XYZ file of C-alpha atoms in Angstrom:
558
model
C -49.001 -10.938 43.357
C -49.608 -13.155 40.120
C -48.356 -16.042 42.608
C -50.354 -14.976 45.454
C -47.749 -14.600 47.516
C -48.083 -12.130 50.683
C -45.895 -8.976 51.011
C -44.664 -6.413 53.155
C -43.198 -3.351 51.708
C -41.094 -0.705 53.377
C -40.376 2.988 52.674
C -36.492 3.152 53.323
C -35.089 5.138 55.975
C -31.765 7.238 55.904
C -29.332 9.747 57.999
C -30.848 13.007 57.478
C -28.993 14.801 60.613
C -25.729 13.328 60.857
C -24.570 12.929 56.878
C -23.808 15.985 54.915
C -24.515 15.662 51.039
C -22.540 14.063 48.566
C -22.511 16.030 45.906
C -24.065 19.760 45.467
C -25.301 21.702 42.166
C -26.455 25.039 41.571
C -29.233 25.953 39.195
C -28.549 25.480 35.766
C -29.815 28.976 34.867
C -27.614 31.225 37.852
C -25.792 33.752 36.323
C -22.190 34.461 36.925
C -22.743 37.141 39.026
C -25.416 35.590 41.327
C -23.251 32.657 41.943
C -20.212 34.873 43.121
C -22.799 37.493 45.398
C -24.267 33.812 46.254
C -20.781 32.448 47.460
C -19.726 35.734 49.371
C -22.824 34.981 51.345
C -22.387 31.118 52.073
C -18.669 31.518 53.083
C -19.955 34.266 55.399
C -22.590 31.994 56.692
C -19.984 28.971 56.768
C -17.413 31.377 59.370
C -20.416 31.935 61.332
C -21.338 28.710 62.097
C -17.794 27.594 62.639
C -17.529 31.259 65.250
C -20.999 29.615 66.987
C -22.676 32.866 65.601
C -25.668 30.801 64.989
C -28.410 33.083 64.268
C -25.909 35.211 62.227
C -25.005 32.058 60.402
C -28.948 31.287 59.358
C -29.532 35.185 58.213
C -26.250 34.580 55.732
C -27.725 31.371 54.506
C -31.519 32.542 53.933
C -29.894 35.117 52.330
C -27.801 33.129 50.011
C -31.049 31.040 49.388
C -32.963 33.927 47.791
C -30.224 33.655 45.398
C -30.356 29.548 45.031
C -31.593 27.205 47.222
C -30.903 23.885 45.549
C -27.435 23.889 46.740
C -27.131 20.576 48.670
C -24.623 21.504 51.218
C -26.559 24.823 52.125
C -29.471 23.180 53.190
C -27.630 20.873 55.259
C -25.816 23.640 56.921
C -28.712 25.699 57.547
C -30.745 22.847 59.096
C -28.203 22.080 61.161
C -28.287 25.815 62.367
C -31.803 25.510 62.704
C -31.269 22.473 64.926
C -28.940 24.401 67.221
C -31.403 27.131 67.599
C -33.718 24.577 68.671
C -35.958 25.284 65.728
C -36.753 21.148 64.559
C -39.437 21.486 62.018
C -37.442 24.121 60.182
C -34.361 22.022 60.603
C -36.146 19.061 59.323
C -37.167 20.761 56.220
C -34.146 21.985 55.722
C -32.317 18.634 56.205
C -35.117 16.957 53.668
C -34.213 19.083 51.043
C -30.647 18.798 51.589
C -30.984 14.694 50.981
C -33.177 15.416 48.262
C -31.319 18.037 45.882
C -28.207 15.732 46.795
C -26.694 15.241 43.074
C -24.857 12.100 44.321
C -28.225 10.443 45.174
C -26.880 7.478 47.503
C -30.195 7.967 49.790
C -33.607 7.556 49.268
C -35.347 10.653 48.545
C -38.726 12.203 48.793
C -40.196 11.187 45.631
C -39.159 7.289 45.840
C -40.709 6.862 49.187
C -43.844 8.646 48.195
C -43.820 6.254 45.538
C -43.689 3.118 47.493
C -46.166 4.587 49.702
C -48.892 5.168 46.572
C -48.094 1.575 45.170
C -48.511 -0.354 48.420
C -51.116 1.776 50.268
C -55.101 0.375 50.395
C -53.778 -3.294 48.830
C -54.652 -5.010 51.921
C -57.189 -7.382 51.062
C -54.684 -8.078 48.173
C -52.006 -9.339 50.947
C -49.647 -6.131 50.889
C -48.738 -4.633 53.878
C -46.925 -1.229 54.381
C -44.428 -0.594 57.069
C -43.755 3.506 57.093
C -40.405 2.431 58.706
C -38.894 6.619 57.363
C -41.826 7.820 59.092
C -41.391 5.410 62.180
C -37.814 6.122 62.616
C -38.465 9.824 62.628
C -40.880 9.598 65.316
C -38.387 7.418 67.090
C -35.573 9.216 67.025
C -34.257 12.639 68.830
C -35.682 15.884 67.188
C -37.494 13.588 64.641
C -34.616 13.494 62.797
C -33.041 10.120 61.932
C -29.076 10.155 62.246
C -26.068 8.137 63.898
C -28.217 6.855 67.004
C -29.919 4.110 64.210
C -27.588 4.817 61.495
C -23.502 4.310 60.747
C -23.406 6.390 57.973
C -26.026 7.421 54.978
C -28.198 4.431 54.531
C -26.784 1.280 56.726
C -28.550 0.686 59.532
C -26.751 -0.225 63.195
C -28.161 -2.855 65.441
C -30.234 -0.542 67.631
C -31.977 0.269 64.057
C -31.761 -2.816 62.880
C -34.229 -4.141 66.130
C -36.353 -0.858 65.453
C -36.767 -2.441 61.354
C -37.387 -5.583 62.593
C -39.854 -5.461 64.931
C -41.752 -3.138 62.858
C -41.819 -5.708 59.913
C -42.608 -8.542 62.654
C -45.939 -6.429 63.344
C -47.056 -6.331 59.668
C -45.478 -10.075 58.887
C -48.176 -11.178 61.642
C -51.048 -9.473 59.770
C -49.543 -11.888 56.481
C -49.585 -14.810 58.212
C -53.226 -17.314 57.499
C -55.990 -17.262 59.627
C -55.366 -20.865 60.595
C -51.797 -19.789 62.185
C -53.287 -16.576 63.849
C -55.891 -18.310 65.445
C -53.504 -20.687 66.840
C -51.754 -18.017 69.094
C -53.684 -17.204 72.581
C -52.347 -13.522 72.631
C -50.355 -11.062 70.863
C -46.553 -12.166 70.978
C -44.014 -11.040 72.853
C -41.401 -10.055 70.750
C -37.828 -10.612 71.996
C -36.064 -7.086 73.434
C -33.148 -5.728 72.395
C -30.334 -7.040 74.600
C -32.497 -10.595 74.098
C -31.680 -10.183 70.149
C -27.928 -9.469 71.003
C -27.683 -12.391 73.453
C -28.874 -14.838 70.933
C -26.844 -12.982 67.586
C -23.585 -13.039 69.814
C -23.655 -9.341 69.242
C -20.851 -8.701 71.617
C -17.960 -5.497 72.350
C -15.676 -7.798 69.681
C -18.405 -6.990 66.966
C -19.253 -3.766 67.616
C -15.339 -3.044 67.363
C -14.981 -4.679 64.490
C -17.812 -3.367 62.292
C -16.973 0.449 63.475
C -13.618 -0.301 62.300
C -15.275 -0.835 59.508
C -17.267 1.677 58.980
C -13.873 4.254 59.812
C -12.186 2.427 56.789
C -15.054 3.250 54.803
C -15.255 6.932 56.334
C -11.737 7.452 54.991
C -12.916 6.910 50.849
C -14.513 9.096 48.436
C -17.642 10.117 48.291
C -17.434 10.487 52.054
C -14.107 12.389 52.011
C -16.013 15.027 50.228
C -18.627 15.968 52.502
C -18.561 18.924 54.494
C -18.827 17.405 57.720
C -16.180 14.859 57.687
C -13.979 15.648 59.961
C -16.433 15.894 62.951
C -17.984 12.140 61.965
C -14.813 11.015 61.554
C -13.593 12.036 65.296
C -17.084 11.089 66.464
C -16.072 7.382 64.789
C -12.627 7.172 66.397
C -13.973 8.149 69.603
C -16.556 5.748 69.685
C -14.148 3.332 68.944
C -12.043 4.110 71.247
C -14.022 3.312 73.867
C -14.808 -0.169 72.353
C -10.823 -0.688 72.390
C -11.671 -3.541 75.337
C -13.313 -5.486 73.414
C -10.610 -7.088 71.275
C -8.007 -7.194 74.488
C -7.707 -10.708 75.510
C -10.184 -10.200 78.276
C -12.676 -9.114 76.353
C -11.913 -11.623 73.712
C -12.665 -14.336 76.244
C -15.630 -12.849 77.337
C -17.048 -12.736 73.667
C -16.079 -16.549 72.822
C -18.393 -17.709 76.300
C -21.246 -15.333 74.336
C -20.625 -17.202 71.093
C -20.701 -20.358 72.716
C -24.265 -19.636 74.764
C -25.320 -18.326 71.417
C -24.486 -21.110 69.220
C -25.675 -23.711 72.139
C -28.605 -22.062 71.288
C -29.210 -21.670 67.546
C -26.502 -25.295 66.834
C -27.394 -24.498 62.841
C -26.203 -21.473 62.906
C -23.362 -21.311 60.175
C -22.256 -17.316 61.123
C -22.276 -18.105 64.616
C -19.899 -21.031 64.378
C -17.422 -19.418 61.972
C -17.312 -16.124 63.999
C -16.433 -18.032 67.081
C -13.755 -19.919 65.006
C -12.258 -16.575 64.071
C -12.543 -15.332 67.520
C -10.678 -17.793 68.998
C -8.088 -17.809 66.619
C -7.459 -14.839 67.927
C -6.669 -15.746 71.316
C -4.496 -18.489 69.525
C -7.100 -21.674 70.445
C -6.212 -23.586 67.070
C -8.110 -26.788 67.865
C -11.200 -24.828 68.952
C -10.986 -22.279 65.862
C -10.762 -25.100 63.393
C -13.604 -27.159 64.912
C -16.059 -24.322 64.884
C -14.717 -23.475 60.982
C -15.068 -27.052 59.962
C -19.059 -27.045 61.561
C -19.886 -23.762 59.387
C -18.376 -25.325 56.289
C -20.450 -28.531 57.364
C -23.618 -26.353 57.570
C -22.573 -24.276 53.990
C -20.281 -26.643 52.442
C -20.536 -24.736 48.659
C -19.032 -20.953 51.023
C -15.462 -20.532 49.276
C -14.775 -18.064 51.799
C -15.489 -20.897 55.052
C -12.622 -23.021 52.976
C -10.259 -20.417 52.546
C -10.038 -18.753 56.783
C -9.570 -22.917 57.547
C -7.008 -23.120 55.282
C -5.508 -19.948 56.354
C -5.700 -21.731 59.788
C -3.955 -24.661 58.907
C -0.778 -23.348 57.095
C -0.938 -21.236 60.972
C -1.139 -24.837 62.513
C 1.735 -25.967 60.669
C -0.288 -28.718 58.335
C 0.297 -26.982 54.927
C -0.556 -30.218 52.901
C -4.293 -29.875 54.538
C -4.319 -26.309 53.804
C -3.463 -27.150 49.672
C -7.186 -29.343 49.817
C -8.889 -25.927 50.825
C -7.304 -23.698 48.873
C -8.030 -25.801 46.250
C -11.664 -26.531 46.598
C -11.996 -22.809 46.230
C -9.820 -22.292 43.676
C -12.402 -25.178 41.561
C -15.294 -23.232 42.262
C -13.389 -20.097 41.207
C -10.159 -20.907 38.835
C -9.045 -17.019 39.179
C -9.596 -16.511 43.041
C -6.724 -14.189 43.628
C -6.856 -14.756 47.689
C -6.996 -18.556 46.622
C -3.796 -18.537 44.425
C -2.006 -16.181 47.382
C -2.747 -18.310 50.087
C -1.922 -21.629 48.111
C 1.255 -19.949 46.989
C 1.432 -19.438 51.355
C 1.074 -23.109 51.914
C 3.477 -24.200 49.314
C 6.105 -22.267 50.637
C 5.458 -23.540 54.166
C 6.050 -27.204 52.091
C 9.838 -25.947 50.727
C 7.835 -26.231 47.306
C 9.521 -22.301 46.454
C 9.285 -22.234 43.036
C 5.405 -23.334 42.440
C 4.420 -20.875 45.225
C 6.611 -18.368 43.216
C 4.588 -19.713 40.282
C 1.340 -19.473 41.947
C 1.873 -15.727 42.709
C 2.653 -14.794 39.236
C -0.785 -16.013 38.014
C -2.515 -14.103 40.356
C -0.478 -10.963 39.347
C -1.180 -11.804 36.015
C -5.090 -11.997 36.716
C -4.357 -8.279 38.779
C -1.197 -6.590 37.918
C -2.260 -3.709 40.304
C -2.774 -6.096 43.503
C -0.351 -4.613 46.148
C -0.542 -7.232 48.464
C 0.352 -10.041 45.658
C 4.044 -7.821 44.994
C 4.475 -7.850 48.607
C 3.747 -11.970 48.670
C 5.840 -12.221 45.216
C 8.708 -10.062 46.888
C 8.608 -12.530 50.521
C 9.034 -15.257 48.349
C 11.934 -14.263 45.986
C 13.916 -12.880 48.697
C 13.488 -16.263 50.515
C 15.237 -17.973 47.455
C 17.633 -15.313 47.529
C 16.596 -13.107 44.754
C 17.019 -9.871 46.535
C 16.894 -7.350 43.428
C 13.888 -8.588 42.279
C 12.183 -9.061 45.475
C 12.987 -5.304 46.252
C 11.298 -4.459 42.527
C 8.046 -6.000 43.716
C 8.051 -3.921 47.302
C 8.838 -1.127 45.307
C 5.476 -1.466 43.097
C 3.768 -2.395 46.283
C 4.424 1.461 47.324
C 2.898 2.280 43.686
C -0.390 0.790 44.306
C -3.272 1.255 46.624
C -3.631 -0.744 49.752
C -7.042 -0.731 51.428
C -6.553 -2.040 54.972
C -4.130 -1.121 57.959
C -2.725 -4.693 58.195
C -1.813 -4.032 54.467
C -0.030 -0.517 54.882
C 1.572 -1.823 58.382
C 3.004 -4.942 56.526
C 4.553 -2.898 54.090
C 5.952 -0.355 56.355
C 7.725 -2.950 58.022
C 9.347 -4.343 54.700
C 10.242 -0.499 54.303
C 12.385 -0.435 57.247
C 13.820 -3.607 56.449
C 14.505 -2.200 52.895
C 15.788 1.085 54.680
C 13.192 3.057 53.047
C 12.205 4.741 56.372
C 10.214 7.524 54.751
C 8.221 5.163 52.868
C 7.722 3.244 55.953
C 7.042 6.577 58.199
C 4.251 7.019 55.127
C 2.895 3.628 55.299
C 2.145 3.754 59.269
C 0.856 6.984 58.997
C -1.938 6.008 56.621
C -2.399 2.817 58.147
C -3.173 5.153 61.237
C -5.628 7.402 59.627
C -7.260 4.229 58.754
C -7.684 3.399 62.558
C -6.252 5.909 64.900
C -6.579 3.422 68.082
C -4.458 0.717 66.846
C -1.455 0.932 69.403
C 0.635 -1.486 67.855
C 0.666 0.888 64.412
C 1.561 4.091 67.072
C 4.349 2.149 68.033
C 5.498 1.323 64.449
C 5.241 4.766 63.584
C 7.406 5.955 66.739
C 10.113 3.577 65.811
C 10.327 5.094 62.285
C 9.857 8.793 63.021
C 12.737 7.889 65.812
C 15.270 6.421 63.375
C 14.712 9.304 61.425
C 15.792 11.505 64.258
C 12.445 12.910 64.800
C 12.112 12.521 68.578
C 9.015 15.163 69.633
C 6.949 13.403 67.125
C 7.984 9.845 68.326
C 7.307 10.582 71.487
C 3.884 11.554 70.680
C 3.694 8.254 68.997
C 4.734 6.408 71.718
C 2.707 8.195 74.018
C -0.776 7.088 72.046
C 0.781 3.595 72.251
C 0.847 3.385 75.681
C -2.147 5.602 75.996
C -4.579 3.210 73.999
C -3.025 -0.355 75.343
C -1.405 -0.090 79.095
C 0.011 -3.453 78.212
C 1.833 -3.097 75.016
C 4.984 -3.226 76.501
C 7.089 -2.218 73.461
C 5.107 1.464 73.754
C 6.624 1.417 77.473
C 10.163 0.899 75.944
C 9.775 3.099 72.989
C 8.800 6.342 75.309
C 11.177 5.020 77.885
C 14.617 5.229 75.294
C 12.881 8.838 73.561
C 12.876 10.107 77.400
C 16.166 8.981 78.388
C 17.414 10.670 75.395
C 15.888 13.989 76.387
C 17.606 13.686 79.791
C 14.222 12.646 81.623
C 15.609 9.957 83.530
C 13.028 9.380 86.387
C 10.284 9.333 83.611
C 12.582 6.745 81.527
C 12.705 4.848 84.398
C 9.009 4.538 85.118
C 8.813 3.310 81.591
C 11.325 0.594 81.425
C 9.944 -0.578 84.983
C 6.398 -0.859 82.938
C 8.122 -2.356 80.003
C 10.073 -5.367 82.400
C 6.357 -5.592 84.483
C 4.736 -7.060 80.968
C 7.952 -8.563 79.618
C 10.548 -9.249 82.318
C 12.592 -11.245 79.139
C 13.317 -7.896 77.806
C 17.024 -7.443 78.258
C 17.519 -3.986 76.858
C 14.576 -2.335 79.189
C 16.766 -3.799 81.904
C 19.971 -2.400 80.680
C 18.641 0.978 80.156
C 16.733 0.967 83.272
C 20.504 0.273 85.144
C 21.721 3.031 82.758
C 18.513 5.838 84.105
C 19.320 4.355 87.530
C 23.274 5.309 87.534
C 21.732 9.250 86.233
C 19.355 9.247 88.855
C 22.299 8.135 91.619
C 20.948 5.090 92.368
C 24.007 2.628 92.200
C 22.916 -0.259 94.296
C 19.173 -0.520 92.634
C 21.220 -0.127 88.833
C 23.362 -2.923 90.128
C 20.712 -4.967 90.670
C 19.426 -4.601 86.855
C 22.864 -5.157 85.469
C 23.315 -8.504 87.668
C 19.550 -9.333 86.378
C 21.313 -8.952 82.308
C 24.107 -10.970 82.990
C 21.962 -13.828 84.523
C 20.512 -14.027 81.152
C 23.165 -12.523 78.679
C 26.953 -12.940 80.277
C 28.656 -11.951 77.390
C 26.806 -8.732 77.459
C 29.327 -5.781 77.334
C 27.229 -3.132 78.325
C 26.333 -4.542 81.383
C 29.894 -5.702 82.080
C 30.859 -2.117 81.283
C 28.733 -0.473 83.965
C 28.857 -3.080 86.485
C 32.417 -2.723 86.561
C 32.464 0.678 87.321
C 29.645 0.751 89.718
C 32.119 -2.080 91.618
C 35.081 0.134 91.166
C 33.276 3.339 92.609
C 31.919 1.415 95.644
C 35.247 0.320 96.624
C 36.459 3.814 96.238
């Protein structure tokens, strides 16, 4: 105000249907008894609810609620019955108190947005401008009740809420603007639609993958691991992303780099257009194209550390480690204890023979973070590459002592667990890097292999199962159900699998053998012939296939 400038000022909006409290508190002043009659009564109402005895779930709770009703987690439940019965004011109240007596206060409540409204309201002819955006959204959404159709969680708005924020800013932002630019305009704008906004943004199936991958990994830490409905957003999340799961296949891939490239034809100064597209098509392994877009964002934002560091992540890919040192070390001058810096520097030297400084390099940053999982796994890579087994085997075993984050993280170090032989460790990594995101069919696949070589064939057939399930074309899902079935004596459904697997990879020589092997069960000599001439064209030493074909030979001239 002291410089004049003009303002708009939002309430804030946040999920008041689909995100349980955080934290929940009795009154100080209950008495010991009253909390335990109190608790008989909410566990009642909690089996209710869970038996869809609705109405029977709402008596338990208003009864509880005579008792205390600043319990968080019973408001939340009782609006939610409310809701069910179809009663929305009641469930709304009930749903605003539950944000509001949350004791882990993460969302807006009540009072703060009444207080934004009291400060800003009547300051027009000041230049401040109100935008109700919790009272918009609740007229917007279903039942008046904001929740996961503008929200991903408590407070972070999706893109569909996003638009609804934006354009209701845009409509105060016009009232800001001077007379001399309003009278310029010959009609009230038109403001760009939805799909418009996610046609220019390059908000594509790719990103909205991505970011509710995201969101899961977020799902799965504390404080949301405490609230009481956790388990249902959770599924809702994997489910939804589920059904996203085209978006980062290579067809979908494509699709998103041709919406990048329409975008960013269209907006050329656009730094996060340019450096998305160069991660997108590093994904479908375009190196020239990913490292021309990367070098235009760092042209447009030339001080971003992180633009430096993804192109010279790409170049130690490319093979051109010496280019790679120049990026890692422009970050590393802006930021001297840049662990990601000193790891992938340590990366590029080793790609240079240069063993020892990247050795060197990795100690400093586990100096700077003794705790960092992913540096003992880097150390441990690079001492067993010089040789130093025993010590490189120290480092993966602190890896398993700290706390890794993401599922490329817990999959890498699964791996080096089976390598190391440490197959419950690895069967322990893969399973968390699964809870993490349960659609990944490569990580389904990991896990199969390791619950297999521990003998544990039901569950790695489940496994393998999901693998094939969520990605038709990951042909090592194929061969991983195919050998579990074949074990169980299921040779026609073995077969059908290693067919699949040799459709996608026709290079695989062990599908083929085992298909010739299911064949010969199913007596089918002349087709298992066939698959055992197919492995000798490519492996003629192989002894298996010698084996079998010789006998097939001998029984047909029997």
């Amino acid at each position: 105000r002291a410089c004049r400038a003009r303002m708009v000022v939002s309430t804030v909006v946040s999920n008041l249907k689909d995100c349980a409290p955080f934290g929940s508190q009795h009154r100080a002043d209950l008495a010991a008894s009253d909390q335990t009659r109190w608790e008989g009564l909410y566990q009642a109402g909690v089996q209710a609810e869970a038996s869809g005895r609705i109405a029977e779930a709402v008596q338990h709770f208003q009864d509880a609620a005579a008792i205390d009703d600043h319990y968080a987690e019973l408001q939340f439940r009782w609006g939610r019955c409310c809701l069910a019965l179809g009663q929305e004011e009641l469930a709304r109240r009930h749903f605003v108190l539950a944000r509001d007596e949350d004791t882990l206060r993460f969302r807006a409540d009540s009072r703060l947005n009444d207080i934004i409204r009291r400060t800003v309201e009547g300051h027009e002819q000041q230049g401040i401008w109100l935008v109700d955006s919790e009272k918009e959204f609740a007229q917007e959404s279903p039942h008046g009740l904001p929740g996961e159709e503008v929200l991903y969680e408590h407070v972070h708005l999706n893109f569909e809420g996003n638009y609804s924020l934006a354009l209701a800013i845009a409509g105060q932002v016009l009232k800001a603007l001077p007379q001399e630019i309003r009278d310029r305009a010959k009609s009230e704008p038109a403001w760009l639609s939805e799909p418009e906004c996610a046609r220019r943004l390059a908000w594509t199936d790719w990103d909205r993958y991505r970011t509710t991958k995201r969101i899961l990994l977020r799902l799965n830490d504390p404080p949301f691991t405490s609230q009481c409905d956790h388990a249902e957003r959770y599924d809702r999340l994997r489910q939804k992303l589920e059904r996203l799961l085209p978006g980062p296949r290579p067809a979908g891939l494509r699709q998103a780099a041709e919406t990048y490239r329409q975008a960013s034809a269209m907006a050329p100064e656009d730094w996060v257009l340019h450096r998305n597209l160069g991660d997108l098509l590093l994904k479908v392994n375009d190196l020239p194209g990913a490292e021309a877009e990367m070098r235009k964002a760092i042209e447009l934002l030339p001080h971003d550390s992180m633009g430096h560091l993804e192109l010279g992540l790409l170049l130690v890919q490319a093979r051109r480690p010496a280019e790679a040192i120049v990026e890692f070390e422009h970050v590393l001058q802006a930021n001297p204890v840049s662990i990601p810096a000193l790891t992938s520097l340590a990366l590029a030297l080793n790609e240079l023979g240069k063993r020892q400084e990247a050795i060197a390099k990795l100690q400093a940053a586990l100096r700077l973070k003794p705790n960092s999982a992913d540096t003992h796994l880097n150390l441990g890579a690079a001492l067993e590459a010089t040789g130093n087994k025993q010590a490189a085997r120290d480092h993966y075993r602190q890896a398993l002592q700290e706390k890794l984050s993401t599922p490329e993280s817990l999959v890498r170090l699964g791996k080096v667990c089976m390598v190391q032989g440490w197959v419950d460790q690895g069967i322990t990594n893969f399973s968390k890097a699964l809870a993490l995101n349960p659609t990944d069919a490569t990580v389904h696949w990991y896990l199969g292999g390791a619950l297999d070589t521990k003998g544990m064939t039901l569950e790695a057939q489940h496994h393998f199962a999901e693998a094939v399930r969520l990605d038709p074309d990951l042909a090592g899902g194929h061969l991983g159900l195919g050998i579990v079935l074949s074990r169980q004596g299921k040779d026609s459904e073995a077969a059908e699998q290693f067919s699949a697997t040799l459709k996608l990879d026709p290079t695989l020589t062990d599908a083929r053998l085992r298909l010739g092997i299911s064949l010969i069960r199913q007596r089918k000599p002349g087709e298992a012939r066939l698959q055992f001439e197919e492995v000798l064209a490519a492996q003629p030493t192989n002894s298996t296939a010698q084996k079998y074909l010789m006998m097939l030979l001998q029984e047909h001239h029997q």
